[in-house]
Short mmCIF file of C-alpha atoms in Angstrom, two decimals:
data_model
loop_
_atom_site.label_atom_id
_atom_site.label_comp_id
_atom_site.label_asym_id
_atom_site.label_seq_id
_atom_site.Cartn_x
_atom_site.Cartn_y
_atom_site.Cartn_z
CA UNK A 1 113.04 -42.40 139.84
CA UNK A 2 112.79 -38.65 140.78
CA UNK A 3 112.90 -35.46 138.47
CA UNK A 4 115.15 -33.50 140.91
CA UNK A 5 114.73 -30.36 138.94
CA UNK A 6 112.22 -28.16 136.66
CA UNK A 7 111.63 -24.63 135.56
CA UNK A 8 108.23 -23.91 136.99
CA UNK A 9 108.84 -20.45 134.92
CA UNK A 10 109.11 -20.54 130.98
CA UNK A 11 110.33 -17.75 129.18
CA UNK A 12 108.48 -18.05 125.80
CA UNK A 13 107.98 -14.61 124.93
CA UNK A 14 110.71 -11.86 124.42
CA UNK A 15 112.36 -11.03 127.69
CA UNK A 16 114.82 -8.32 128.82
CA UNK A 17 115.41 -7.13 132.35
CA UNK A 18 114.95 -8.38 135.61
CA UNK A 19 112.52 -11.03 135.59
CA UNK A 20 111.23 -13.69 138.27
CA UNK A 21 111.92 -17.41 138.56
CA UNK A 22 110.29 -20.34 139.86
CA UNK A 23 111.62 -23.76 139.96
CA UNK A 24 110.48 -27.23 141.44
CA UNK A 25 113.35 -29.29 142.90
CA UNK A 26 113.04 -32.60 144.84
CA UNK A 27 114.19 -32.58 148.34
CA UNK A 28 117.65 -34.02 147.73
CA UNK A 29 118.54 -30.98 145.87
CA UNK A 30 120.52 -28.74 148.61
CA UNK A 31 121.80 -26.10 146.21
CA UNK A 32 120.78 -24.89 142.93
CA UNK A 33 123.30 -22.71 140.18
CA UNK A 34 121.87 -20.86 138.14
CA UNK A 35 123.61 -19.54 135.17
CA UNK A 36 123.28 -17.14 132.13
CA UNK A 37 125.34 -18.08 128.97
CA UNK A 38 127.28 -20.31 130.81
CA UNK A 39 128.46 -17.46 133.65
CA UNK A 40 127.79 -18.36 137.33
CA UNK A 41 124.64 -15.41 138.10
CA UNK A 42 122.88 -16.37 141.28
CA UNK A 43 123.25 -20.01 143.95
CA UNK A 44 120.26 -20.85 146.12
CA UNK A 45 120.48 -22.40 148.74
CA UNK A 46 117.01 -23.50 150.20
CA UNK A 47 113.23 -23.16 149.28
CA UNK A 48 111.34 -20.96 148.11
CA UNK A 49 113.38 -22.11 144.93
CA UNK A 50 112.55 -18.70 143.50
CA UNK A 51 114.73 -15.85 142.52
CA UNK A 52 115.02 -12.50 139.77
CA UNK A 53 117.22 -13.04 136.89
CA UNK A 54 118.53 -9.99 135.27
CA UNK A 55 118.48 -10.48 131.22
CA UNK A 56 120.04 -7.00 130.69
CA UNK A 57 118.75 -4.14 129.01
CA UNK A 58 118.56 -5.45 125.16
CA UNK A 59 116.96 -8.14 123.34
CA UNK A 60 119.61 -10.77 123.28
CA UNK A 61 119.19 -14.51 122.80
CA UNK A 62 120.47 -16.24 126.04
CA UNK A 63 120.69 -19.49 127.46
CA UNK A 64 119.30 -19.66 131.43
CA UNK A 65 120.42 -22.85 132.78
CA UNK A 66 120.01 -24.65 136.71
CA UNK A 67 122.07 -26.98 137.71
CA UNK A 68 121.10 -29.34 141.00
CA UNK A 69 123.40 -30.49 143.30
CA UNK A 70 123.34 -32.95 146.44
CA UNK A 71 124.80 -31.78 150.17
CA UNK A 72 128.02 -33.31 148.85
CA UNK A 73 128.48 -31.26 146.09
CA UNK A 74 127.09 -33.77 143.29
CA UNK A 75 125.58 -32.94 140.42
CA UNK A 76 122.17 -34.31 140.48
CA UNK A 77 120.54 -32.62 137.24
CA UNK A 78 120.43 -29.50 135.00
CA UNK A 79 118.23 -28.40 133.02
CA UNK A 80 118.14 -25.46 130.07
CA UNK A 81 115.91 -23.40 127.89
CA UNK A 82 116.65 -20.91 125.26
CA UNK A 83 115.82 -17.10 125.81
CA UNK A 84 114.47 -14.58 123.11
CA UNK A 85 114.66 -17.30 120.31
CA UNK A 86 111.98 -19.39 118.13
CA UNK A 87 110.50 -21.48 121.05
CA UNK A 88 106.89 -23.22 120.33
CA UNK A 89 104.19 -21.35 121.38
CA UNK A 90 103.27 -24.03 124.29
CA UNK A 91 105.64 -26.08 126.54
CA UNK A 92 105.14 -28.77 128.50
CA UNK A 93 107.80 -30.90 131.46
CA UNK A 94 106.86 -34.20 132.93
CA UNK A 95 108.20 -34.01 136.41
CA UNK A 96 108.64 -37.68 138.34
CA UNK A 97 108.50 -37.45 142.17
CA UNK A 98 108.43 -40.56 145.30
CA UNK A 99 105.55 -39.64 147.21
CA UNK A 100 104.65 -42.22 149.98
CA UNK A 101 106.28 -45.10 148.37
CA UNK A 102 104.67 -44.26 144.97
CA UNK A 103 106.20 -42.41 141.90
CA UNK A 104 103.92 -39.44 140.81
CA UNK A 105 103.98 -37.96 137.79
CA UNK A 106 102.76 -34.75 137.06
CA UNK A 107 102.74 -32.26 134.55
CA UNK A 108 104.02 -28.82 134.23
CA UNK A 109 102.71 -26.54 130.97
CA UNK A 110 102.67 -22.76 129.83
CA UNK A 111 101.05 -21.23 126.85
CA UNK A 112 102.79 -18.19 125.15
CA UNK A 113 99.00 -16.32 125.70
CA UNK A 114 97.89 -18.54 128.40
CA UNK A 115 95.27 -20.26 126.30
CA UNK A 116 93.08 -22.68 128.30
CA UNK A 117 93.77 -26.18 127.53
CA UNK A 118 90.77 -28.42 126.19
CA UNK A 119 92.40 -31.67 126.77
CA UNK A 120 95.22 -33.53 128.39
CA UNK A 121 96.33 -37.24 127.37
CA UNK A 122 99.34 -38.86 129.47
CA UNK A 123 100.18 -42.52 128.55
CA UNK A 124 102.79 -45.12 130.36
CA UNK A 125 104.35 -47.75 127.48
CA UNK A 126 101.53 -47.23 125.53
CA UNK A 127 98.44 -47.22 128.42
CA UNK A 128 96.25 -44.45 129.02
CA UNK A 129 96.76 -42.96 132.50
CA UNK A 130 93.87 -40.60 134.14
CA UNK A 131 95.21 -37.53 135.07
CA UNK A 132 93.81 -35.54 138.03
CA UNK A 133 92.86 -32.38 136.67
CA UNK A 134 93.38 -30.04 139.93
CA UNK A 135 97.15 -31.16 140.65
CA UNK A 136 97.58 -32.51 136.89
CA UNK A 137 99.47 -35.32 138.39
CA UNK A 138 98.99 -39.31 138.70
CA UNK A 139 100.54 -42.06 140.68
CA UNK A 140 101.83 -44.73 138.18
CA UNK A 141 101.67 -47.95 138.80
CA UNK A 142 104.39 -50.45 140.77
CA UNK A 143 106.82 -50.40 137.64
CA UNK A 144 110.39 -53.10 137.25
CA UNK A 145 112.89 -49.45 137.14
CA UNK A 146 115.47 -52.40 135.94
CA UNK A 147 113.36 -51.92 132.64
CA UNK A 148 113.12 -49.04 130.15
CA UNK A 149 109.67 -47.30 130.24
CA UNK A 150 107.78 -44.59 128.35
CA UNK A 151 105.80 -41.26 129.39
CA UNK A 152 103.99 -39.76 126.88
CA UNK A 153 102.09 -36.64 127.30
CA UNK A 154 100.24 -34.79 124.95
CA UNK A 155 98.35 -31.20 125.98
CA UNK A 156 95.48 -29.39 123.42
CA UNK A 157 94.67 -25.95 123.89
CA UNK A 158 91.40 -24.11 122.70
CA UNK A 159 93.59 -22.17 119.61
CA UNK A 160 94.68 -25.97 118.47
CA UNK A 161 98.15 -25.35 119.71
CA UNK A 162 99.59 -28.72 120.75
CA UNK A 163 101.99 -29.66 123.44
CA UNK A 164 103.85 -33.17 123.48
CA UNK A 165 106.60 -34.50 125.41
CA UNK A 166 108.21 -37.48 125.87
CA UNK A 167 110.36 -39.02 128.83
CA UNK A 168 112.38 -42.12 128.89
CA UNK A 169 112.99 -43.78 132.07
CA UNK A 170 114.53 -47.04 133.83
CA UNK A 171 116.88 -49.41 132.87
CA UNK A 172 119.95 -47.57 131.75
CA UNK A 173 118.07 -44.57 130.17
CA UNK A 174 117.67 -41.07 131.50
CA UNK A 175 115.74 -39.35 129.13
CA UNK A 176 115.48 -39.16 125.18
CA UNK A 177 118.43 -36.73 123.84
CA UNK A 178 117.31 -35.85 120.30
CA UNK A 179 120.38 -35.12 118.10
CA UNK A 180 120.22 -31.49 117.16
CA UNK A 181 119.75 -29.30 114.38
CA UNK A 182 119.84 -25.79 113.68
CA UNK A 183 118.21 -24.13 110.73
CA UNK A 184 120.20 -21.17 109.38
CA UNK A 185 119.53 -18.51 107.15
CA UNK A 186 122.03 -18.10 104.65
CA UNK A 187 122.50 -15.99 100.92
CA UNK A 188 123.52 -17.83 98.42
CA UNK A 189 125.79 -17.10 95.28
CA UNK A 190 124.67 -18.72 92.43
CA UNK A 191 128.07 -18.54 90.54
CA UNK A 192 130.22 -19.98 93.31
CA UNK A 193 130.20 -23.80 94.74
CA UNK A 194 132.05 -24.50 97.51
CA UNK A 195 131.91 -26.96 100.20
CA UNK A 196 132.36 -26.83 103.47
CA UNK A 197 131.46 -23.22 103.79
CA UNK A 198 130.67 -22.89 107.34
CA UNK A 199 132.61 -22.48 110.51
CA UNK A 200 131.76 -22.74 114.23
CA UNK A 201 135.02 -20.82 116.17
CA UNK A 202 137.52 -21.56 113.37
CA UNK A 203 136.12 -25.27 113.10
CA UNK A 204 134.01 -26.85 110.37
CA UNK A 205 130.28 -27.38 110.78
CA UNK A 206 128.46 -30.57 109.50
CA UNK A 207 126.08 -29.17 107.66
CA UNK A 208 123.11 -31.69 106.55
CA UNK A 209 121.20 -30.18 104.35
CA UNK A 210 120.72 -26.57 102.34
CA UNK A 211 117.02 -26.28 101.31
CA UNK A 212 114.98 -23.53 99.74
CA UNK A 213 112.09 -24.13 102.18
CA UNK A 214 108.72 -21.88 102.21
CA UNK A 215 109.41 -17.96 102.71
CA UNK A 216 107.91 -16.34 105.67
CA UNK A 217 107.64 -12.69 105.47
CA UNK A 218 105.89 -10.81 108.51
CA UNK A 219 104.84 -7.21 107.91
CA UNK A 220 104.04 -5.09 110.96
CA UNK A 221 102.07 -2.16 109.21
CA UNK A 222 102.05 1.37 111.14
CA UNK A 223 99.28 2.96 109.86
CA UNK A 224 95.69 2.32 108.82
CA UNK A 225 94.62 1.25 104.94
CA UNK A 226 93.07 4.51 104.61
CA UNK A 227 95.87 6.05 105.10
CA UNK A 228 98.10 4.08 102.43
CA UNK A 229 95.34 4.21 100.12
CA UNK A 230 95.59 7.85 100.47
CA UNK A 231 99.10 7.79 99.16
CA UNK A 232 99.31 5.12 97.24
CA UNK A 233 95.96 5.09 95.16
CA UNK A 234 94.72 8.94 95.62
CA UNK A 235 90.92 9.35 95.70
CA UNK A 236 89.79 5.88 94.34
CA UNK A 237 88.31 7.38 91.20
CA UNK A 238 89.03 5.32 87.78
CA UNK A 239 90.46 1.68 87.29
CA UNK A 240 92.61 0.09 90.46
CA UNK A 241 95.46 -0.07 90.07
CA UNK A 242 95.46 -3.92 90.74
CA UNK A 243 93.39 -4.31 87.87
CA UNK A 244 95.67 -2.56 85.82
CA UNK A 245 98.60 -4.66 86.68
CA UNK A 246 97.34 -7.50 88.74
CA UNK A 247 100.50 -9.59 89.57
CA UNK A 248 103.42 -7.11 90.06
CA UNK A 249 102.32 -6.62 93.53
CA UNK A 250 102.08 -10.91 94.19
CA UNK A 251 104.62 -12.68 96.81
CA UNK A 252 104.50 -15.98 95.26
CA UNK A 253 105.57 -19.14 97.19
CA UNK A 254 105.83 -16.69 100.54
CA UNK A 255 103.73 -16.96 103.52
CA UNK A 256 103.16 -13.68 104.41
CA UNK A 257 101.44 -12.66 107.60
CA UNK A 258 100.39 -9.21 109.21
CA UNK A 259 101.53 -8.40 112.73
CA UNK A 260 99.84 -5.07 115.16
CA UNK A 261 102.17 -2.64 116.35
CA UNK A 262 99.80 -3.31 119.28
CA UNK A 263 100.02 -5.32 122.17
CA UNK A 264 97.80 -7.30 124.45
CA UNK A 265 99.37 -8.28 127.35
CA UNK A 266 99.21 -11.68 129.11
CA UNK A 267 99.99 -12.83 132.55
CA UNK A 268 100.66 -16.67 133.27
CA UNK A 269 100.46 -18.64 135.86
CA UNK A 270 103.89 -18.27 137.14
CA UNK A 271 103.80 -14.54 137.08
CA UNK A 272 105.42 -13.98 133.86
CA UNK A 273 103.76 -11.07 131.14
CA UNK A 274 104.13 -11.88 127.68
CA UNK A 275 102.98 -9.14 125.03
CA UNK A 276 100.89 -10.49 122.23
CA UNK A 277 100.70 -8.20 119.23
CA UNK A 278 97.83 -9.96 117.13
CA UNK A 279 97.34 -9.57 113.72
CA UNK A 280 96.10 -11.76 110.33
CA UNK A 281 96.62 -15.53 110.10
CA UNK A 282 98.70 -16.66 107.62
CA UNK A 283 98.51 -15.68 104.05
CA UNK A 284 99.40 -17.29 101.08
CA UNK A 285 101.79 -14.95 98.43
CA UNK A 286 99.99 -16.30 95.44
CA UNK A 287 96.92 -14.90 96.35
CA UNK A 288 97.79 -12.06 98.59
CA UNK A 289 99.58 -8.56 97.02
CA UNK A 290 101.37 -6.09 98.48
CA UNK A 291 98.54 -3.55 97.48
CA UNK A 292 95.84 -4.76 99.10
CA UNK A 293 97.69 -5.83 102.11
CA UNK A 294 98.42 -2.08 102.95
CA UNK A 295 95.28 -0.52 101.65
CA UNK A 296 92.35 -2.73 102.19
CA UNK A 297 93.06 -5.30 104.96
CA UNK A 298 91.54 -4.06 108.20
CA UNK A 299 92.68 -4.29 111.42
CA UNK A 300 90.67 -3.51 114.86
CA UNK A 301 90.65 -0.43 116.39
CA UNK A 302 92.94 -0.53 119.58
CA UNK A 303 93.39 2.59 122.25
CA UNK A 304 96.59 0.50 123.26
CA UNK A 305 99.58 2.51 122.52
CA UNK A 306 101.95 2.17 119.80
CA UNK A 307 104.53 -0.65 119.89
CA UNK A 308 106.06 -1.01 116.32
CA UNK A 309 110.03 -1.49 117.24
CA UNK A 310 108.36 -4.70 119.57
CA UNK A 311 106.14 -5.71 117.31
CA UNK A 312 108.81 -5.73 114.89
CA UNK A 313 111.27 -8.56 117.39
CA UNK A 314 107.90 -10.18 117.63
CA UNK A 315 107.76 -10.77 114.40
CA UNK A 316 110.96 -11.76 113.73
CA UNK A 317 110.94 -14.48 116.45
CA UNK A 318 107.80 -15.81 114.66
CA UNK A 319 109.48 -15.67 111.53
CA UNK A 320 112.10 -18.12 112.74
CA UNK A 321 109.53 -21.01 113.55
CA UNK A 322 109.63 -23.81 111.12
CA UNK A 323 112.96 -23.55 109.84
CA UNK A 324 111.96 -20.91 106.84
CA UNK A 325 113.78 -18.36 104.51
CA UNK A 326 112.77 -15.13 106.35
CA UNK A 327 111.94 -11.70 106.65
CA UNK A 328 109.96 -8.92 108.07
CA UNK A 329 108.71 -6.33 106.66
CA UNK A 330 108.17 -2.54 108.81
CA UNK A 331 105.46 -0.27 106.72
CA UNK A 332 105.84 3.69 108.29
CA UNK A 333 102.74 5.84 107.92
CA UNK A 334 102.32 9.11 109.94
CA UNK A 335 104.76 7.95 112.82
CA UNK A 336 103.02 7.87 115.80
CA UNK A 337 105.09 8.02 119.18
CA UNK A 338 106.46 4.90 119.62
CA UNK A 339 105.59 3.47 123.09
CA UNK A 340 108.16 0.53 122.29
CA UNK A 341 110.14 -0.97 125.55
CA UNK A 342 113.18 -1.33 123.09
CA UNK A 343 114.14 1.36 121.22
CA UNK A 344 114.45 1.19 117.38
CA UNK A 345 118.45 0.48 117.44
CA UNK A 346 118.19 -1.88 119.51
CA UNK A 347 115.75 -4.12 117.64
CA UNK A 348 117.71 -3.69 114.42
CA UNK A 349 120.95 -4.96 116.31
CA UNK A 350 118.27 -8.23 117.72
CA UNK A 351 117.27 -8.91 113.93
CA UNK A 352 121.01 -8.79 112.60
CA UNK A 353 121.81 -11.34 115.43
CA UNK A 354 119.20 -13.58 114.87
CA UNK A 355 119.87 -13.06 111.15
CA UNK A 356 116.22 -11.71 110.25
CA UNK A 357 116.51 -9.00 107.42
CA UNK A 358 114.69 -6.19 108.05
CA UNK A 359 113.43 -4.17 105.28
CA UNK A 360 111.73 -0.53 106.06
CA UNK A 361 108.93 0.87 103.67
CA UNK A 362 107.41 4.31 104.38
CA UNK A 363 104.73 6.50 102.20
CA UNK A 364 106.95 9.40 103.79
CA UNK A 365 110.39 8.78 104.71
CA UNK A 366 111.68 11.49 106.84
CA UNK A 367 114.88 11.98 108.48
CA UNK A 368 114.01 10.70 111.74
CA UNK A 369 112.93 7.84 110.61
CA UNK A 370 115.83 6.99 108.92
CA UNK A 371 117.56 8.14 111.88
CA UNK A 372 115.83 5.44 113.47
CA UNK A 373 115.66 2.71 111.30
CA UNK A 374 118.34 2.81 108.77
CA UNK A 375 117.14 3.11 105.29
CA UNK A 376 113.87 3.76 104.33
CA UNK A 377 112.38 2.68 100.96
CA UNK A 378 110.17 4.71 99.94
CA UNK A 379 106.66 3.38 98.77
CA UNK A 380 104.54 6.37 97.91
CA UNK A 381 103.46 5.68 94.43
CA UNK A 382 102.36 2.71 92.97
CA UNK A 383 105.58 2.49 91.11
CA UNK A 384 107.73 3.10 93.91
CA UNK A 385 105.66 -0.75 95.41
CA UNK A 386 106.49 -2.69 92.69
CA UNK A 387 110.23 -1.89 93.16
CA UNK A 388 110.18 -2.24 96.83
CA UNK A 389 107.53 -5.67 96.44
CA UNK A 390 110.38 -7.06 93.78
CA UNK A 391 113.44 -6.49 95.99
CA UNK A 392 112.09 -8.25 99.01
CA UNK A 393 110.86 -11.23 96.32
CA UNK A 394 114.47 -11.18 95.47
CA UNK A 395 116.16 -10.59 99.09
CA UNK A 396 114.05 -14.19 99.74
CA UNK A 397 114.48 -16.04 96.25
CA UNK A 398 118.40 -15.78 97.26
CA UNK A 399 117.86 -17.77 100.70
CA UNK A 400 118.43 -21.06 101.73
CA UNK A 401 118.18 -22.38 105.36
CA UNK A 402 121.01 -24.67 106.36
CA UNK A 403 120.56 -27.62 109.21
CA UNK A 404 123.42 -27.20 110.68
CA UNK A 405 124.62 -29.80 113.63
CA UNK A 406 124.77 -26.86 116.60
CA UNK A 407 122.39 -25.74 119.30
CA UNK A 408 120.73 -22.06 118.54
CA UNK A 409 122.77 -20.24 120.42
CA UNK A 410 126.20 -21.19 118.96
CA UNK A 411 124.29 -21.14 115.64
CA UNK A 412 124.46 -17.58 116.07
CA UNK A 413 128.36 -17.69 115.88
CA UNK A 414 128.50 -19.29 113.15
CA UNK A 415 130.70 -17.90 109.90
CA UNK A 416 131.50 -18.66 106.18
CA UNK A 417 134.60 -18.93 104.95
CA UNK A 418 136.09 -16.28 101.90
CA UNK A 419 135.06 -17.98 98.75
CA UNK A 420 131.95 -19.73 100.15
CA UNK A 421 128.82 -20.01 98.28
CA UNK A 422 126.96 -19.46 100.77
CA UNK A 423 126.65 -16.70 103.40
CA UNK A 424 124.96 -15.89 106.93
CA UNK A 425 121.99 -13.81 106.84
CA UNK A 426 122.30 -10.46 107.97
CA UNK A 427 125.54 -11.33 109.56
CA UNK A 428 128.21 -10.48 106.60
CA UNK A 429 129.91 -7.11 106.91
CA UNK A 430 131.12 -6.55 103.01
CA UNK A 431 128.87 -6.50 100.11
CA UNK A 432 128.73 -9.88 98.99
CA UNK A 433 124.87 -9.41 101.46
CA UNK A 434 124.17 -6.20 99.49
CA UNK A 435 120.99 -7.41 98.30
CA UNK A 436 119.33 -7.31 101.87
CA UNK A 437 120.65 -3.97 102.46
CA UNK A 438 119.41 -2.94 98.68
CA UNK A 439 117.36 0.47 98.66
#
């Protein structure tokens, strides 16, 4: 059996513009269609199986899909991957060739930050195969194809990401085709029930199951502590205000988790760049307050310019991992320039498709800023954070995440009839989502 097509390149960071593509095909494959959201946007015709493919100007999620075909015309394979959506952070393809009479498996994997991998494990129906680690392939052994076997392959990588994929093979058996689910962000309305609620194009969607899962809120802060602690808590002289009232400040049950408005930038090893804008690990709510998260938590110093409207779709896409009740969090200080390859617009219009909320805090709200974010809350006295810290408890205390039987991108389409209980995130135009847009 032969893997007649592969992306070589994988898009796991965000992505807009022209950007380059690799692919592996076997040598059946005579012509190759590539499309973008289902529209026809380049054919090759012969090696190198490379080509640019132009994602427009804006963050948009998109679908990039090849399709092989024969010198007759016949559909031989396709494969897909989702573009500026939740993806995991590594990816890894088996790819089957015949070489020489044999059948050679070998494996194809990119990390998000091209983190070296620390160990790779491929098995065949159970049986440990040694993988050769300069062409990370192997030649399997004589195998009855009238019978269904398994490839299992499993990639580590020195930050404890983990890669695994599976491939089915023989007897009557392509691959494995997962059923799929889609978790979606929704608002609920405690006072209403109704079933039903959702629509894909005027049709219902099975829906199977509405869960308040863990909140994930990511904050990309502007500014440095001193210069929140400035506002916020003046000199420092006297009590804290923390330990004057210790748990207004508190995100209980929320993971919350600190993103740079800098970014490190990565290149793979199929000539991609992805941007990494580091930050804190993962916090938990209970213990972690709003205070101290903008004036004590350090960051290192960077000379890397400003990023914070891509930092902010950063953190947005990481908020969608996992399936949780959502939102990010934008803190404005002094307002650098912002260096940002998307402007502010832009990435607001990105969050609202995605359905992300985005909430804006500033310790000096000006009218550019609103200009360029929408509103601004303003967070300048200690007072002034509690209010802003107790709306975004309540924007995420009134989320649930639907699994919903569509793939992400018609996810994104997806609508609630009038008298639903439930609503889209960031996606409903009259004021039954009021709460997000709260100030």
């Amino acid at each position: 059996m032969t893997n007649h097509l592969a992306f070589l390149t994988l898009f796991l960071g965000l992505v807009a513009g022209p950007q380059p593509l690799k692919l592996q095909v076997s040598p059946s494959v005579k012509m190759v269609e590539i499309l973008l959201d289902g529209q026809q946007v380049m054919v090759l015709g012969q090696a190198p199986w490379q080509t640019v493919v132009d994602f427009g100007p804006e963050l948009r999620p998109r679908r990039l899909t090849a399709i092989a075909y024969d010198a007759k015309g016949n559909e031989l394979a396709r494969e897909a991957q989702l573009v500026n959506l939740a993806r995991a952070r590594a990816e890894l393809a088996i790819v089957l060739s015949r070489e020489k009479n044999a059948t050679v498996a070998k494996l194809q994997w990119q990390h998000f930050s091209a983190a070296r991998e620390e160990s790779v494990r491929l098995t065949l129906d159970g049986k440990a195969l040694k993988v050769d680690p300069a062409t990370r392939s192997v030649t399997l052994p004589k195998l009855d194809l009238k019978a269904m076997h398994v490839l299992s392959a499993e990639v580590k990588f020195a930050d404890g990401v983990l890669a695994q994929r599976e491939l089915v093979f023989g007897g009557e058996y392509a691959d494995s085709i997962p059923a799929e689910l889609t978790a979606v962000a929704l608002t609920t309305d405690e006072e209403k029930a109704a079933a039903n609620c959702l629509t894909l194009d005027g049709e219902p969607v099975r829906v199977a199951a509405v869960e308040r899962t863990r909140g994930f809120v990511g904050f990309v802060r502007d500014d440095t502590p001193r210069v929140y602690a400035a506002r916020l808590v003046g000199t420092g002289r006297g009590p804290s205000v923390t330990s004057r009232m210790p748990n207004i400040y508190t995100l209980p049950g929320l993971a919350v988790r600190i993103f740079s408005p800098t970014a490190t930038e990565v290149s793979t090893s199929t000539s991609t760049t992805s941007s990494i804008f580091d930050g804190s690990g993962v916090m938990d709510g209970n213990l972690m307050d709003t205070l101290t998260l903008l004036t004590k938590l350090t960051a290192a110093e960077s000379d890397r310019p400003v990023r914070r409207a891509d930092a902010v779709a950063a953190a947005a896409v990481a908020a969608l991992r996992g399936g949780n009740r959502r939102a990010v969090v934008l803190v404005l200080g002094d307002a650098a320039p912002d260096a940002s390859r998307h402007d502010p617009a832009s990435v607001r219009r990105y969050l609202q498709t995605i359905g992300v909320p985005l909430i804006v805090w500033s310790v000096g709200a000006t009218p550019e800023l609103e200009a360029a974010w929408g509103p601004v809350e303003d967070i300048s006295s200690p007072p002034a954070l509690h209010r802003a810290t107790e709306r975004l408890r309540k924007t995420l205390d009134r989320q649930r995440i639907a699994w919903v039987e569509a793939d992400p991108i018609a996810a994104l389409r997806l609508t609630a009839k009038p008298d639903c209980a439930y609503m889209p995130v960031a996606r409903v135009p009259d004021d039954r989502n009021a709460v997000l847009q709260e100030r």
